[in-house]
Amino acid sequence: MNYETHEHDVLVIGAGGAGLRAAVEVSAKGLSVGVVSKSLLGKAHTVMAEGGIAAAMANVDAKDSWQTHFSDTMKGGKFLNNWRMAQLHAQESPDRIRELEDWGALFDRTPDGEILQRAFGGHTYKRLCHVGDRTGLEMIRTLQDKGVHSGIDVYMELTIFRLLKDGGKIAGAIGYWRKTGEFVVFKTKAIVLATGGGGKAYQITSNSWECTGDGHALAYEAGAELIDMEFFQFHPTGMVWPPGVKGLLVTEGVRGEGGLLTNNKKERFMQRYDPKMMELSTRDMVARSIYTEVKEGRGSPHGGVFLDISHLAAERVKKKLPSMYHQFKELADVDITREPMEVGPTAHYMMGGVRVDAETGASTIPGLFACGEVTGGMHGANRLGGNSLSDLVVFGRRAGMGAAEYARKLNSFPLLDQGELEKAAKDMETPFQRSGDENPYQIHRELQESMQSLVGIFRMEEDLKKGINKIEELKHRAAKLAVKGERTYNPGWHLVGDLKSLLTVSEAVANAALTRKESRGAHSRIDYPNMDEKFGKLNVVVSRKNGEMNISTSPVPEMPEELKRLLAENK
Amino acid sequence: MPDVTFKVFRGDAKGGQAIDYPVPIAPGMVVLDALHYIQGYLAPDLAVRWNCKAAKCGSCSAEVNGKPALMCKTRLDSLPTGRPITVYPMKTFPVIKDLVCDVSWNYDVNKKIPPYRPAKDGRKIYQEDVDRVQEFRKCIECFLCQDVCHVLREHEKKAEFAGPRFFVRLAGLEMHPNDITDRSEFLKNSSGLGLCNITKCCTEVCPEEIHITDNAIIPLKERVADRFFDPLRWVFAKIFGRK
Ligand SMILES: Cc1cc2nc3c(=O)[nH]c(=O)nc-3n(C[C@H](O)[C@H](O)[C@H](O)COP(=O)(O)OP(=O)(O)OC[C@H]3O[C@@H](n4cnc5c(N)ncnc54)[C@H](O)[C@@H]3O)c2cc1C
Ligand code: SF4
Ligand code: SF4
Ligand code: FES
């Protein structure tokens, strides 16, 4: 078959903060770059980020430094992080923020005209640069406009469903235009995966529809290694009512600005769990505390707890948290300047992902690079708020550089394997030829229910095994799905592809969770409630061997002495 | 809970018709919830564009009971009860399928706007500078203002008229404290600013409550007049950052 074909030195899959930053970098190096995204430009999940972007700029707390940011990140990640990523991140994020400002971004200011920074959970100092509570929008518009005017080719509403290799190395990818349903082939020397997370595996999530873990699955299928997949962050504060918005995020900025958590006995219950940090404890801790309060009968009417910011002046709330104000007013009939919100945990962020080299974003497959939420390592067992947006720009740039350098060294384009290409196209098409009544939405609902109840905040062996069996059953049913209707903009067909990714991600999360027989960060085992030093030295690795999911462990990279000293000093 | 009938446009560029779907109602439900129900149980191939379901991304624009709106922000209890709710795609843009239309024209317009260029020794930015442009930078690109503006909707002047969304963007750039690009030529000759006759329909429909007409369009119109009548004053203002 002849397919529409495009050629780029580097193909970036994903147009969130990470993908756009990577593309800008490739283009700055003078190479041709294409960016694809499942949605329209500017709609990627990054647009929803609210609270801010972390960087030790020391504008508000003069004592802040990269060293403290590094220590906070490692502590938050329960020392499972890739130390080099955490170090580069802490050192480079201030420059990346200044660069965003050079490109036209505007952040809130201190009285003497520096970028203002706010407090956030797990950060020792006031560190989050922000603009009200729409930091992600500011970032994505800035990068979007920078990208558009740097000569990047953007392919909107195009979904990639297979990476193609030439021998061992990356040669291209195949996808389809949502608008027409037609296939498109990309010939490329290098690929940067920047596809974001996979929260749609859970029933209650803050994530948008795109977050189906496609990049995790594409990389896994291509033979790359995934690490830390057992660590799924449940954000402590999602909306719990009305039903249609269950899971929608309530930014940590509310607590950063002084919001208080209480139960139905009007107790500030964080006193019981983390009296030192209280509301600004790390997310894993606050999420577990809320879960426990609700389970023990001290919850709010709709099964959450109360989060109250009404003690601040109404004008201040509206100025610092405008979208929260509107979100509650319009969707839940709650005026947060007068009454408390009801909140509960929501699946939010994947710490796990493609294993990459810290300096270049290179995966274990030659020519395949990755950055942003699709990668693993940077955040260890638990991510601190605000450390994702900074991760996107620090490692977006690095992956862009890494991919550009790799592409430049290849004299010619690798060859596409026609057989592989045809097989990918056929796999994608066959659901139209099948008949049957199974509905892809039904399978998605069942997966979300199982992940929520069996592979959620608290886990135990029996549940995890049940979950794995359920995923296996769903995989078989999904492989037989029939699609109705035409190829043009058919969400049912799209979901068949998304489900494939979601099932792979879910299988990886459940198996990795079963392997880690301890509780650490976002991973809490009822049957192994304590941290185990042995597991503190290991990353769980997921990869594909002979068509089957293979789980192994590998030692956490050893930190140099000077950083160990630094951590000891900052205890 | 009782069912409500949704009359949803099904079809493509060649034509189509509204189809009835009964949807069970839950408290606090929005129009997008109803469409998800239809997709999940009645019509898996119903094309709808959405991302955040939180009124933050501007993807889910459509015409609900004839009124341009974000579907994820339109509560059913804000609509009249006892009769069907109609959902149609935005009228100003060509339909791709069902509720999804081709909005790529907007992206082409955006590319033509002379981009941000920072002053070499950018001056210090204060909160008041940020506050001044904040309003314009809130835009979520839902294109509802483009949908409703008669210059585009009735008169189809897409070739000559950038539309309210891009006047907002232009205002944001022009009032940026550190920008030095001269857009007066573009504003006067390419943006079609003169075609706007200040009906304010765009302002009324904006989900971000941006005062498009009063705060973006009118100051831009004044600037064009100033610039072309009094270039010296403009240069003066540029240098001192009070554009
Ligand atoms: C509500 C909310 C608030 C948040 N607030 C903050 C915050 O304040 N601070 C912070 O640091 N972090 C925050 N986060 C986390 C942070 O926003 C995300 O982790 C981050 O934006 C992910 O960015 P990304 O570039 O990796 O991916 P995304 O922004 O998710 O973009 C992924 C891109 O990949 C594309 N894509 C995916 N699959 C395919 C495919 N198969 N083919 C083609 N394209 C594909 C998508 O279309 C999209 O363009 C928040 C998250 C949520 C949900
Ligand atoms: S005020 Fe101008 S831009 Fe806005 S709708 Fe009316 S004519 Fe269009
Ligand atoms: S100005 Fe308002 S109505 Fe227009 S695109 Fe932006 S947010 Fe939408
Ligand atoms: S889905 Fe994002 S604005 Fe409605």
Tab-separated table of C-alpha atoms in Angstrom, chain B residues 23-199:
chain	number	residue	atom	x	y	z
B	23	VAL	CA	-30.293	10.080	28.647
B	24	PRO	CA	-30.773	9.426	32.401
B	25	ILE	CA	-30.062	12.503	34.464
B	26	ALA	CA	-27.820	12.751	37.529
B	27	PRO	CA	-27.317	15.717	39.869
B	28	GLY	CA	-24.898	18.382	38.692
B	29	MET	CA	-24.735	16.854	35.234
B	30	VAL	CA	-23.337	18.855	32.297
B	31	VAL	CA	-24.072	18.461	28.580
B	32	LEU	CA	-20.742	16.718	27.983
B	33	ASP	CA	-21.692	14.053	30.569
B	34	ALA	CA	-24.809	13.350	28.518
B	35	LEU	CA	-22.789	12.987	25.318
B	36	HIS	CA	-20.396	10.614	27.076
B	37	TYR	CA	-23.375	8.575	28.145
B	38	ILE	CA	-24.574	8.446	24.542
B	39	GLN	CA	-21.111	7.371	23.355
B	40	GLY	CA	-20.735	4.798	26.101
B	41	TYR	CA	-24.130	3.133	25.718
B	42	LEU	CA	-25.958	4.191	22.565
B	43	ALA	CA	-23.646	5.426	19.805
B	44	PRO	CA	-19.933	4.595	20.225
B	45	ASP	CA	-19.057	6.416	17.006
B	46	LEU	CA	-20.559	9.778	18.015
B	47	ALA	CA	-17.807	12.322	17.304
B	48	VAL	CA	-17.220	14.850	20.100
B	49	ARG	CA	-14.106	16.864	20.813
B	50	TRP	CA	-13.107	17.263	24.456
B	51	ASN	CA	-10.065	17.023	26.687
B	52	CYS	CA	-10.162	18.410	30.199
B	53	LYS	CA	-13.852	18.395	31.125
B	54	ALA	CA	-13.011	21.297	33.405
B	55	ALA	CA	-13.511	24.346	31.171
B	56	LYS	CA	-9.751	24.729	30.879
B	57	CYS	CA	-8.795	23.544	27.402
B	58	GLY	CA	-11.484	25.032	25.176
B	59	SER	CA	-12.053	21.852	23.126
B	60	CYS	CA	-15.737	21.133	23.683
B	61	SER	CA	-17.409	24.122	22.014
B	62	ALA	CA	-20.807	23.497	20.424
B	63	GLU	CA	-24.239	25.056	20.140
B	64	VAL	CA	-26.564	23.922	22.919
B	65	ASN	CA	-30.187	24.875	22.413
B	66	GLY	CA	-28.905	27.197	19.707
B	67	LYS	CA	-26.447	28.986	21.991
B	68	PRO	CA	-22.645	28.672	21.566
B	69	ALA	CA	-21.226	27.188	24.785
B	70	LEU	CA	-18.660	24.874	26.331
B	71	MET	CA	-20.398	21.549	26.781
B	72	CYS	CA	-18.388	20.708	29.888
B	73	LYS	CA	-19.548	23.883	31.582
B	74	THR	CA	-23.216	23.839	30.612
B	75	ARG	CA	-25.223	22.357	33.455
B	76	LEU	CA	-28.465	20.644	32.532
B	77	ASP	CA	-30.218	22.373	35.410
B	78	SER	CA	-29.453	25.698	33.721
B	79	LEU	CA	-31.496	24.654	30.680
B	80	PRO	CA	-35.289	24.675	30.377
B	81	THR	CA	-36.827	21.397	31.534
B	82	GLY	CA	-39.564	19.408	29.875
B	83	ARG	CA	-38.293	19.677	26.354
B	84	PRO	CA	-35.459	18.123	24.363
B	85	ILE	CA	-31.987	19.637	24.492
B	86	THR	CA	-30.454	20.218	21.065
B	87	VAL	CA	-26.712	19.945	20.463
B	88	TYR	CA	-25.230	21.128	17.167
B	89	PRO	CA	-21.672	21.809	16.047
B	90	MET	CA	-20.412	25.410	15.788
B	91	LYS	CA	-21.927	26.960	12.707
B	92	THR	CA	-19.038	29.160	11.589
B	93	PHE	CA	-16.650	26.298	10.892
B	94	PRO	CA	-17.051	23.399	8.446
B	95	VAL	CA	-18.310	20.193	10.052
B	96	ILE	CA	-15.988	17.195	9.982
B	97	LYS	CA	-18.356	14.814	11.693
B	98	ASP	CA	-21.232	15.135	14.174
B	99	LEU	CA	-20.189	17.766	16.719
B	100	VAL	CA	-16.588	18.115	15.538
B	101	CYS	CA	-15.716	20.911	13.155
B	102	ASP	CA	-12.602	21.949	11.313
B	103	VAL	CA	-11.117	24.859	13.238
B	104	SER	CA	-7.741	24.792	11.456
B	105	TRP	CA	-8.397	28.236	9.945
B	106	ASN	CA	-7.804	29.716	13.398
B	107	TYR	CA	-4.355	28.178	13.570
B	108	ASP	CA	-3.506	29.653	10.174
B	109	VAL	CA	-4.516	33.113	11.357
B	110	ASN	CA	-2.399	32.752	14.478
B	111	LYS	CA	0.687	32.002	12.398
B	112	LYS	CA	0.345	35.312	10.570
B	113	ILE	CA	0.459	37.422	13.720
B	114	PRO	CA	3.935	38.974	14.113
B	115	PRO	CA	5.371	37.104	17.111
B	116	TYR	CA	6.657	38.290	20.459
B	117	ARG	CA	10.110	39.844	20.379
B	118	PRO	CA	11.689	40.821	23.693
B	119	ALA	CA	13.478	44.118	24.303
B	120	LYS	CA	17.238	43.532	24.555
B	121	ASP	CA	17.552	44.817	28.069
B	122	GLY	CA	14.060	43.925	29.125
B	123	ARG	CA	12.904	46.118	31.937
B	124	LYS	CA	11.745	44.757	35.237
B	125	ILE	CA	8.203	43.447	35.206
B	126	TYR	CA	5.853	44.321	38.048
B	127	GLN	CA	2.598	42.735	39.129
B	128	GLU	CA	0.601	45.595	37.632
B	129	ASP	CA	2.159	44.806	34.216
B	130	VAL	CA	1.151	41.177	34.587
B	131	ASP	CA	-2.341	42.103	35.754
B	132	ARG	CA	-2.848	44.338	32.743
B	133	VAL	CA	-2.372	41.516	30.200
B	134	GLN	CA	-3.577	38.659	32.384
B	135	GLU	CA	-7.074	38.974	31.035
B	136	PHE	CA	-5.945	38.357	27.450
B	137	ARG	CA	-3.663	35.509	28.346
B	138	LYS	CA	-6.524	33.628	30.009
B	139	CYS	CA	-7.971	32.768	26.602
B	140	ILE	CA	-8.483	29.000	26.239
B	141	GLU	CA	-8.973	29.134	22.453
B	142	CYS	CA	-12.464	27.726	22.495
B	143	PHE	CA	-13.255	29.830	19.400
B	144	LEU	CA	-16.788	30.496	20.640
B	145	CYS	CA	-16.234	34.209	20.029
B	146	GLN	CA	-15.220	33.410	16.459
B	147	ASP	CA	-18.314	31.264	16.118
B	148	VAL	CA	-20.652	33.988	17.242
B	149	CYS	CA	-19.136	37.013	15.471
B	150	HIS	CA	-21.368	38.022	12.555
B	151	VAL	CA	-18.390	39.074	10.412
B	152	LEU	CA	-17.373	35.414	10.313
B	153	ARG	CA	-20.705	33.699	10.943
B	154	GLU	CA	-22.921	35.577	8.502
B	155	HIS	CA	-20.516	37.394	6.237
B	156	GLU	CA	-17.851	34.666	6.013
B	157	LYS	CA	-14.990	37.149	5.869
B	158	LYS	CA	-12.402	34.611	7.001
B	159	ALA	CA	-9.904	35.841	4.433
B	160	GLU	CA	-9.952	39.432	5.691
B	161	PHE	CA	-10.818	39.213	9.358
B	162	ALA	CA	-8.740	37.685	12.176
B	163	GLY	CA	-11.704	37.613	14.538
B	164	PRO	CA	-12.131	38.427	18.242
B	165	ARG	CA	-9.939	35.601	19.495
B	166	PHE	CA	-6.983	37.066	17.673
B	167	PHE	CA	-7.759	40.619	18.684
B	168	VAL	CA	-7.431	39.296	22.209
B	169	ARG	CA	-4.115	37.748	21.339
B	170	LEU	CA	-2.922	40.906	19.608
B	171	ALA	CA	-3.934	43.001	22.599
B	172	GLY	CA	-2.011	40.630	24.882
B	173	LEU	CA	1.105	41.003	22.741
B	174	GLU	CA	0.761	44.755	22.266
B	175	MET	CA	0.388	45.321	26.005
B	176	HIS	CA	3.146	42.903	26.977
B	177	PRO	CA	5.616	44.914	29.068
B	178	ASN	CA	8.687	43.716	27.185
B	179	ASP	CA	7.538	43.229	23.624
B	180	ILE	CA	9.040	45.431	20.894
B	181	THR	CA	7.434	44.073	17.723
B	182	ASP	CA	5.703	46.696	15.607
B	183	ARG	CA	2.335	45.245	14.590
B	184	SER	CA	0.711	48.439	13.419
B	185	GLU	CA	0.967	47.508	9.747
B	186	PHE	CA	-0.628	44.136	10.450
B	187	LEU	CA	-3.310	45.663	12.635
B	188	LYS	CA	-4.250	48.252	10.067
B	189	ASN	CA	-4.007	46.281	6.842
B	190	SER	CA	-4.316	42.574	7.563
B	191	SER	CA	-6.254	42.005	10.763
B	192	GLY	CA	-9.575	43.339	9.513
B	193	LEU	CA	-10.017	45.270	12.757
B	194	GLY	CA	-12.053	47.874	10.874
B	195	LEU	CA	-14.727	45.283	10.034
B	196	CYS	CA	-15.691	44.948	13.683
B	197	ASN	CA	-18.632	47.170	14.475
B	198	ILE	CA	-18.553	46.594	18.224
B	199	THR	CA	-21.682	44.510	18.635
